[in-house]
Coordinates of C-alpha atoms in Angstrom, one line a residue:
M1 CA 28.4 -21.0 17.1
E2 CA 25.9 -23.8 17.4
E3 CA 24.8 -25.8 14.4
P4 CA 21.3 -24.8 13.1
D5 CA 18.6 -27.5 13.8
P6 CA 18.5 -29.9 10.8
R7 CA 14.7 -30.2 11.2
R8 CA 14.1 -26.5 11.1
W9 CA 12.4 -26.3 7.7
R10 CA 10.1 -29.2 8.6
L11 CA 9.3 -27.4 11.8
L12 CA 8.6 -24.2 9.8
G13 CA 6.3 -26.2 7.5
L14 CA 4.2 -27.5 10.5
L15 CA 4.0 -24.1 12.2
A16 CA 3.0 -22.5 8.9
V17 CA 0.2 -25.1 8.4
A18 CA -1.1 -24.1 11.9
Q19 CA -0.9 -20.4 11.1
F20 CA -2.6 -21.2 7.7
M21 CA -5.6 -22.7 9.6
L22 CA -6.0 -19.6 11.7
I23 CA -5.9 -17.2 8.7
L24 CA -8.1 -19.5 6.7
D25 CA -10.7 -19.3 9.4
V26 CA -11.4 -15.6 8.8
T27 CA -12.3 -16.0 5.1
V28 CA -13.5 -19.6 4.8
V29 CA -16.6 -18.5 6.9
A30 CA -17.4 -15.6 4.5
I31 CA -18.9 -18.0 1.9
A32 CA -20.6 -20.2 4.4
L33 CA -22.4 -17.3 6.2
P34 CA -25.6 -17.3 4.1
N35 CA -26.1 -21.0 4.6
I36 CA -25.3 -20.8 8.4
Q37 CA -27.9 -18.0 8.6
T38 CA -30.6 -20.1 6.8
D39 CA -29.8 -23.3 8.8
L40 CA -29.8 -21.8 12.2
G41 CA -32.2 -18.9 11.5
L42 CA -29.8 -16.2 12.6
Q43 CA -30.5 -12.5 12.7
R44 CA -28.2 -10.1 10.8
E45 CA -26.5 -8.9 14.1
T46 CA -25.8 -12.5 15.2
L47 CA -24.4 -13.3 11.8
T48 CA -22.0 -10.4 11.9
W49 CA -20.7 -11.7 15.3
V50 CA -19.8 -15.1 13.6
V51 CA -17.0 -13.2 11.9
S52 CA -16.3 -10.6 14.6
A53 CA -16.3 -12.8 17.7
Y54 CA -13.3 -14.8 16.2
T55 CA -11.3 -11.8 15.0
L56 CA -12.0 -9.8 18.1
M57 CA -10.6 -12.5 20.5
F58 CA -7.8 -13.2 18.1
G59 CA -6.8 -9.6 18.0
G60 CA -7.6 -8.6 21.5
L61 CA -5.6 -11.4 23.2
M62 CA -2.7 -11.6 20.7
L63 CA -0.3 -9.4 22.7
L64 CA -1.1 -11.4 25.8
G65 CA -0.3 -14.6 23.8
G66 CA 3.0 -13.2 22.7
R67 CA 3.9 -12.2 26.3
A68 CA 2.8 -15.6 27.6
A69 CA 5.2 -17.2 25.1
D70 CA 8.1 -15.1 26.5
L71 CA 7.2 -16.0 30.1
F72 CA 6.2 -19.6 29.9
G73 CA 8.1 -20.7 26.9
S74 CA 6.9 -20.9 23.2
R75 CA 6.5 -24.7 23.1
R76 CA 3.9 -24.8 25.9
V77 CA 1.9 -21.8 24.5
V78 CA 1.9 -23.2 20.9
L79 CA 0.6 -26.6 22.0
T80 CA -2.0 -25.1 24.3
G81 CA -3.2 -22.7 21.7
L82 CA -3.4 -25.5 19.0
F83 CA -5.3 -27.7 21.4
V84 CA -7.9 -25.0 22.3
F85 CA -8.3 -24.0 18.7
T86 CA -8.9 -27.6 17.5
L87 CA -11.4 -28.4 20.3
A88 CA -13.2 -25.1 19.7
S89 CA -13.5 -25.9 15.9
L90 CA -15.2 -29.2 16.8
A91 CA -17.7 -27.4 19.1
T92 CA -18.5 -24.7 16.4
G93 CA -19.2 -27.4 13.8
L94 CA -21.6 -29.2 16.2
A95 CA -23.5 -25.9 16.9
N96 CA -27.3 -26.2 16.4
G97 CA -28.0 -22.6 17.6
P98 CA -26.4 -19.2 17.9
E99 CA -25.2 -19.8 21.5
L100 CA -22.8 -22.7 20.9
L101 CA -21.8 -21.2 17.5
L102 CA -20.7 -17.9 19.0
A103 CA -19.1 -19.6 22.1
G104 CA -17.1 -21.8 19.7
R105 CA -16.0 -18.8 17.7
V106 CA -14.8 -17.0 20.8
A107 CA -12.9 -20.1 21.9
Q108 CA -11.3 -20.4 18.5
G109 CA -10.1 -16.8 18.7
I110 CA -8.6 -17.4 22.2
G111 CA -6.7 -20.5 20.8
A112 CA -5.5 -18.5 17.8
A113 CA -4.3 -15.6 20.0
M114 CA -2.1 -18.1 21.9
L115 CA -0.9 -20.1 18.9
S116 CA -0.1 -17.4 16.3
P117 CA 2.4 -15.1 18.2
A118 CA 4.0 -18.1 20.0
A119 CA 4.6 -19.9 16.7
L120 CA 6.1 -16.8 15.1
S121 CA 8.4 -16.5 18.1
V122 CA 9.6 -20.1 17.5
V123 CA 10.3 -19.2 13.8
T124 CA 12.3 -16.1 14.7
K125 CA 14.4 -18.0 17.3
T126 CA 15.0 -21.0 15.0
F127 CA 16.3 -19.1 12.0
D128 CA 19.1 -16.5 11.6
G129 CA 20.1 -13.9 9.0
E130 CA 19.2 -14.5 5.4
E131 CA 17.4 -17.7 6.4
R132 CA 15.2 -15.8 8.8
N133 CA 14.1 -13.4 6.0
K134 CA 13.2 -16.4 3.8
A135 CA 11.3 -18.1 6.7
L136 CA 9.3 -14.9 7.4
G137 CA 8.6 -14.6 3.7
I138 CA 7.1 -18.1 3.7
W139 CA 5.2 -17.2 6.9
S140 CA 3.7 -14.1 5.3
A141 CA 2.8 -15.9 2.1
M142 CA 0.7 -18.3 4.3
G143 CA -1.3 -15.3 5.4
G144 CA -2.1 -14.2 1.8
G145 CA -2.6 -17.8 0.7
G146 CA -4.9 -18.6 3.6
S147 CA -7.2 -15.8 2.7
A148 CA -7.3 -16.9 -1.0
I149 CA -7.8 -20.6 -0.4
G150 CA -10.3 -19.9 2.4
V151 CA -12.7 -18.5 -0.1
L152 CA -12.5 -21.4 -2.5
L153 CA -12.5 -24.0 0.3
G154 CA -15.5 -22.3 1.9
G155 CA -17.5 -22.7 -1.3
L156 CA -16.4 -26.4 -1.8
L157 CA -17.2 -27.4 1.8
T158 CA -20.5 -25.5 2.0
A159 CA -21.8 -26.8 -1.3
G160 CA -20.5 -30.3 -0.5
P161 CA -20.8 -31.9 2.9
G162 CA -22.2 -28.7 4.5
W163 CA -21.1 -25.5 6.3
Q164 CA -20.2 -27.5 9.5
W165 CA -17.2 -28.9 7.6
V166 CA -15.7 -25.4 7.4
F167 CA -15.0 -26.0 11.1
Y168 CA -14.7 -29.8 11.2
L169 CA -11.8 -29.6 8.7
N170 CA -9.6 -28.1 11.4
V171 CA -10.0 -31.1 13.7
P172 CA -8.0 -33.8 11.8
I173 CA -5.3 -31.3 10.7
G174 CA -5.1 -29.9 14.3
V175 CA -4.7 -33.4 15.8
I176 CA -2.0 -34.4 13.3
V177 CA 0.0 -31.2 13.6
F178 CA -0.3 -31.4 17.4
A179 CA 1.0 -34.9 17.5
V180 CA 4.0 -34.1 15.3
L181 CA 4.8 -30.8 17.1
L182 CA 4.7 -32.6 20.4
R183 CA 7.8 -34.6 19.2
M184 CA 9.5 -31.9 17.2
L185 CA 9.1 -28.6 19.1
P186 CA 12.3 -27.9 20.9
A187 CA 12.0 -27.4 24.7
D188 CA 12.7 -23.7 25.5
R189 CA 13.4 -22.2 28.8
P190 CA 11.0 -19.4 29.8
A191 CA 12.5 -15.9 30.1
A192 CA 14.4 -15.3 33.3
S193 CA 12.5 -12.1 33.9
T194 CA 10.0 -12.1 36.7
G195 CA 7.5 -10.2 34.7
R196 CA 3.8 -10.9 35.0
L197 CA 1.0 -11.3 32.5
D198 CA -1.1 -8.1 32.2
V199 CA -4.4 -9.9 32.1
P200 CA -6.5 -6.8 33.0
G201 CA -4.8 -4.8 30.2
A202 CA -5.8 -7.5 27.6
L203 CA -9.3 -7.8 28.9
L204 CA -9.8 -4.0 28.9
V205 CA -8.5 -3.6 25.3
T206 CA -10.7 -6.5 24.1
A207 CA -13.8 -5.1 26.0
G208 CA -13.2 -1.6 24.5
T209 CA -13.0 -2.9 21.0
G210 CA -15.9 -5.4 21.6
T211 CA -18.1 -2.5 22.8
A212 CA -17.2 -0.4 19.8
I213 CA -18.1 -3.3 17.4
Y214 CA -21.4 -3.8 19.3
A215 CA -22.2 -0.2 18.7
L216 CA -21.3 -0.3 15.0
I217 CA -23.3 -3.5 14.3
N218 CA -26.4 -2.1 15.9
A219 CA -26.0 1.4 14.4
G220 CA -27.9 0.2 11.2
D221 CA -31.1 -0.4 13.2
R222 CA -30.7 2.2 16.0
G223 CA -29.4 5.1 13.8
W224 CA -25.8 6.2 13.6
L225 CA -26.4 9.3 15.8
S226 CA -28.9 7.8 18.2
A227 CA -28.3 8.1 21.9
A228 CA -27.8 4.3 22.2
T229 CA -25.1 4.2 19.5
L230 CA -23.2 7.3 20.7
G231 CA -23.5 6.1 24.3
T232 CA -22.1 2.7 23.5
L233 CA -19.2 4.3 21.6
A234 CA -18.5 6.6 24.5
G235 CA -18.4 3.5 26.7
A236 CA -15.7 2.1 24.4
I237 CA -13.7 5.3 24.7
V238 CA -13.9 5.1 28.5
L239 CA -12.6 1.5 28.5
Y240 CA -9.7 2.5 26.2
G241 CA -8.9 5.3 28.7
V242 CA -8.9 2.9 31.6
F243 CA -6.6 0.6 29.5
A244 CA -4.1 3.5 29.0
W245 CA -4.2 4.3 32.7
V246 CA -3.5 0.6 33.6
Q247 CA -0.7 0.4 31.1
R248 CA 1.0 3.3 32.8
S249 CA 0.6 2.0 36.3
V250 CA 1.3 -1.8 36.2
R251 CA 4.9 -3.2 36.5
S252 CA 4.9 -5.2 33.3
P253 CA 2.4 -3.6 30.9
L254 CA 0.9 -5.4 27.8
M255 CA 2.4 -2.7 25.6
D256 CA 4.7 0.3 26.0
L257 CA 2.2 3.1 25.0
R258 CA 5.2 5.4 24.0
I259 CA 5.4 3.4 20.8
F260 CA 2.2 5.3 19.7
T261 CA 4.2 8.6 19.8
R262 CA 6.0 7.5 16.7
R263 CA 4.5 8.7 13.4
P264 CA 5.5 5.6 11.3
V265 CA 4.0 3.2 13.8
V266 CA 0.7 5.0 14.0
A267 CA 0.5 5.5 10.2
G268 CA 1.3 1.8 9.6
I269 CA -1.2 0.3 12.1
F270 CA -3.9 2.7 10.9
M271 CA -3.3 1.6 7.3
I272 CA -3.4 -2.1 8.2
L273 CA -6.7 -1.6 10.1
V274 CA -8.4 0.2 7.2
A275 CA -7.0 -2.2 4.5
T276 CA -8.2 -5.3 6.4
A277 CA -11.5 -3.7 7.2
L278 CA -12.1 -2.9 3.5
M279 CA -11.0 -6.4 2.3
I280 CA -13.1 -8.4 4.8
A281 CA -16.1 -6.0 4.4
T282 CA -16.1 -6.4 0.6
F283 CA -15.8 -10.3 1.0
F284 CA -18.8 -10.2 3.3
L285 CA -20.9 -8.0 0.9
G286 CA -19.8 -9.9 -2.2
S287 CA -20.7 -13.2 -0.6
F288 CA -24.2 -12.1 0.3
Y289 CA -24.8 -10.3 -3.0
L290 CA -23.8 -13.4 -5.1
Q291 CA -25.6 -16.0 -2.9
H292 CA -28.7 -14.2 -1.6
F293 CA -29.4 -11.7 -4.3
Q294 CA -28.1 -13.5 -7.4
Q295 CA -29.1 -16.9 -6.0
Y296 CA -25.7 -18.5 -6.9
G297 CA -24.6 -21.6 -5.0
A298 CA -21.7 -21.6 -2.5
L299 CA -19.4 -23.4 -4.9
R300 CA -20.0 -21.0 -7.8
T301 CA -19.5 -18.1 -5.4
G302 CA -16.3 -19.6 -4.1
L303 CA -14.9 -20.0 -7.7
L304 CA -15.9 -16.4 -8.6
F305 CA -14.0 -15.2 -5.5
L306 CA -10.8 -16.9 -6.5
P307 CA -9.5 -14.1 -8.7
V308 CA -10.4 -11.6 -5.9
A309 CA -8.3 -13.5 -3.4
L310 CA -5.4 -14.1 -5.8
A311 CA -5.4 -10.3 -6.6
A312 CA -4.3 -9.7 -3.0
I313 CA -1.2 -11.8 -3.4
L314 CA -0.4 -10.2 -6.8
G315 CA -0.8 -6.7 -5.3
A316 CA 1.5 -7.6 -2.4
Q317 CA 4.2 -9.1 -4.7
V318 CA 4.3 -6.0 -6.9
A319 CA 4.3 -3.6 -4.0
G320 CA 7.1 -5.6 -2.3
T321 CA 9.3 -5.0 -5.3
L322 CA 8.3 -1.3 -5.7
V323 CA 8.4 -0.2 -2.1
G324 CA 12.2 -0.2 -2.0
H325 CA 12.4 2.1 -5.0
V326 CA 9.5 4.6 -4.5
G327 CA 9.0 4.4 -0.8
A328 CA 5.9 3.4 1.3
R329 CA 4.1 6.7 0.9
M330 CA 3.6 6.3 -2.9
V331 CA 2.8 2.6 -2.6
A332 CA 0.1 3.5 0.1
L333 CA -1.4 6.3 -2.1
A334 CA -1.5 4.1 -5.2
G335 CA -2.9 1.1 -3.3
F336 CA -5.8 2.9 -1.7
A337 CA -6.5 4.8 -5.0
I338 CA -6.7 1.5 -7.0
S339 CA -8.9 0.1 -4.2
A340 CA -11.3 3.1 -4.4
L341 CA -11.5 2.8 -8.2
G342 CA -12.3 -0.9 -7.9
L343 CA -15.0 -0.4 -5.3
A344 CA -16.6 2.4 -7.3
V345 CA -17.5 -0.2 -10.0
P346 CA -20.1 -2.2 -7.9
A347 CA -21.2 1.1 -6.3
I348 CA -22.2 2.4 -9.8
W349 CA -23.2 -0.8 -11.7
S350 CA -25.0 -3.8 -10.5
G351 CA -24.6 -7.4 -11.5
A352 CA -22.2 -10.3 -10.7
A353 CA -19.6 -9.2 -13.3
A354 CA -19.4 -5.7 -11.9
I355 CA -19.1 -7.0 -8.3
V356 CA -16.3 -9.5 -9.1
T357 CA -14.4 -7.1 -11.4
G358 CA -14.6 -4.3 -8.9
M359 CA -13.6 -6.5 -6.0
T360 CA -10.6 -7.9 -7.9
V361 CA -9.3 -4.5 -8.8
S362 CA -9.8 -3.2 -5.3
T363 CA -8.0 -6.2 -3.7
I364 CA -4.9 -5.6 -5.9
G365 CA -4.7 -2.2 -4.3
L366 CA -5.3 -3.5 -0.8
G367 CA -2.6 -6.1 -1.2
A368 CA -0.2 -3.2 -2.0
A369 CA -1.6 -1.3 1.0
F370 CA -0.7 -4.2 3.4
V371 CA 3.0 -4.0 2.3
A372 CA 3.0 -0.2 2.7
A373 CA 1.5 -0.7 6.2
S374 CA 4.1 -3.2 7.4
T375 CA 7.1 -1.4 5.9
T376 CA 6.0 1.9 7.4
T377 CA 5.4 0.3 10.9
F378 CA 8.9 -1.4 10.9
A379 CA 10.7 1.6 9.3
Q380 CA 12.3 2.9 12.5
I381 CA 11.9 -0.1 14.9
D382 CA 14.8 -1.4 16.9
Y383 CA 15.1 -5.3 16.8
R384 CA 14.3 -5.4 20.5
E385 CA 10.9 -4.0 19.7
A386 CA 10.2 -6.1 16.7
G387 CA 8.0 -8.5 18.7
L388 CA 5.8 -5.6 20.0
A389 CA 5.6 -4.0 16.6
S390 CA 4.6 -7.2 14.8
G391 CA 2.2 -8.0 17.6
L392 CA 0.5 -4.6 17.2
L393 CA 0.4 -5.0 13.4
S394 CA -1.3 -8.4 13.8
T395 CA -3.7 -7.1 16.5
F396 CA -4.9 -4.2 14.3
H397 CA -5.2 -6.6 11.3
E398 CA -7.7 -8.7 13.3
F399 CA -9.5 -5.6 14.7
G400 CA -9.8 -4.3 11.2
A401 CA -11.6 -7.4 10.1
S402 CA -14.0 -7.1 13.1
V403 CA -14.7 -3.4 12.5
G404 CA -15.1 -3.7 8.7
V405 CA -17.7 -6.4 9.0
A406 CA -19.6 -4.5 11.7
V407 CA -19.7 -1.2 9.8
V408 CA -20.6 -2.7 6.4
S409 CA -23.3 -4.9 7.9
S410 CA -24.9 -1.8 9.4
V411 CA -24.6 0.3 6.2
A412 CA -26.0 -2.5 4.1
A413 CA -28.6 -3.8 6.6
A414 CA -31.5 -3.3 4.2
S415 CA -30.0 -5.8 1.7
L416 CA -28.7 -8.3 4.2
A417 CA -32.1 -8.7 5.8
G418 CA -34.3 -8.3 2.7
T419 CA -34.3 -8.5 -1.0
V420 CA -33.5 -5.0 -2.2
S421 CA -30.1 -4.1 -3.6
T422 CA -29.9 -0.5 -2.2
G423 CA -27.9 -1.7 0.8
F424 CA -25.2 -3.3 -1.4
T425 CA -24.8 -0.1 -3.4
R426 CA -24.6 1.9 -0.1
G427 CA -22.0 -0.6 1.3
F428 CA -19.7 -0.4 -1.8
T429 CA -20.1 3.4 -2.0
F430 CA -19.1 3.8 1.6
A431 CA -16.1 1.5 1.1
A432 CA -15.0 3.3 -2.0
I433 CA -15.1 6.7 -0.3
T434 CA -13.3 5.3 2.7
A435 CA -10.5 4.0 0.5
A436 CA -10.1 7.4 -1.3
V437 CA -10.0 9.3 1.9
V438 CA -7.4 7.0 3.5
G439 CA -5.3 7.3 0.3
L440 CA -5.2 11.1 0.7
L441 CA -4.5 10.8 4.4
A442 CA -1.5 8.5 3.6
L443 CA 0.0 11.4 1.6
V444 CA 0.1 13.4 4.8
A445 CA 0.6 10.7 7.5
V446 CA 3.2 8.3 6.0
P447 CA 6.7 9.8 6.4
T448 CA 8.9 9.9 3.3
F449 CA 11.8 7.5 3.7
K450 CA 13.1 4.7 1.6
P451 CA 12.8 1.5 3.7
A452 CA 15.9 -0.5 4.4
T453 CA 16.1 -3.7 2.4
G454 CA 14.9 -6.8 4.3
A455 CA 12.2 -4.8 6.2
V456 CA 9.6 -5.9 3.7
H457 CA 9.3 -9.4 5.0
A458 CA 8.8 -8.4 8.6
H459 CA 5.0 -8.7 8.6

């Protein structure tokens, strides 16, 4: 048995910092959005794409990134992804209009989709047994911590040097991490298999989701049941159908669609999609309510968001302890029920206190729902499929963020564009009802089994 690499914990630290930047980039932008809108004179639809363009590319190309790491070696894909992400962050910060801003966000998402799965694959290859569980625990904590710190950092940077620094900050960190990883990342031989990259599959699934998001963003203006909205959604379904056909006919498909015949997998990825959608959607609504409607500055908003972000970590910790005793079904039901109660507060009462309190309570529930989602997904997964399962979970996590912002931006369109508060009330009401419905669905959909110990860290 070979000796473990003595530098493995330092390597984990560096890769975790890189992952931290990618996760941070979803929420750090939430607080900066109102300032970006004012500075660049963006429409509501364009503003929604500032969040969705990144999460769509990140999610849509993630499985391709993981497959590329297997075929070309993780080291090469990690370094390429980090290089692209860092360069794209610089371009986004320099943007003086919507075109460069959105192009930069798309490129950031492409870099993230290469970097994240390849870095995780390095972590799983570098650590064994108990150490691997510990390493994956640290990796997951970076995800929760990234969301939390992103909100505060977004406020500090936007109020201080300006929203551009939300993106510029990635540049020095990216350069330093790149330089050190260049020396430290072990050379790995690509897989001996002669598989090919399923680029058409990745493009089809991204195009399908992008089309659906486009329909959802514009539904607020065109009407939810208008011919344009329904036609665009039908187009998305056709693209998904073509994707499924391609997956069955190519030699090395992006994903084995048979994994979707398993109830735990479908229930788990559905829960991660909805939980992320609710979380990012309420961050988006809350940020606009506090900054546009209450006229609070970015820093004050960032500070008010801190308990909301920490609540996610608290909810996940508590659920991680409970899930082994009561099972994922009860954790999912409790998580979504708590979220629905929290979201009902700003749906009924207005004011900054109601918004922050409601969002904090809701996020405790969503933190628990994340744990229920990952333990359910991994419940009956063989170790040979762990890569595909975690790739799917991460993909639907990012898609959830895209869809959540798109839907809530349409539902609350009146308030995001003008000065009335009815849109915010509608947005929070819609979110509360969604959480309650999904909680009830979890009772039916999530199989009853006690998860095996150790499965909790797999996200």
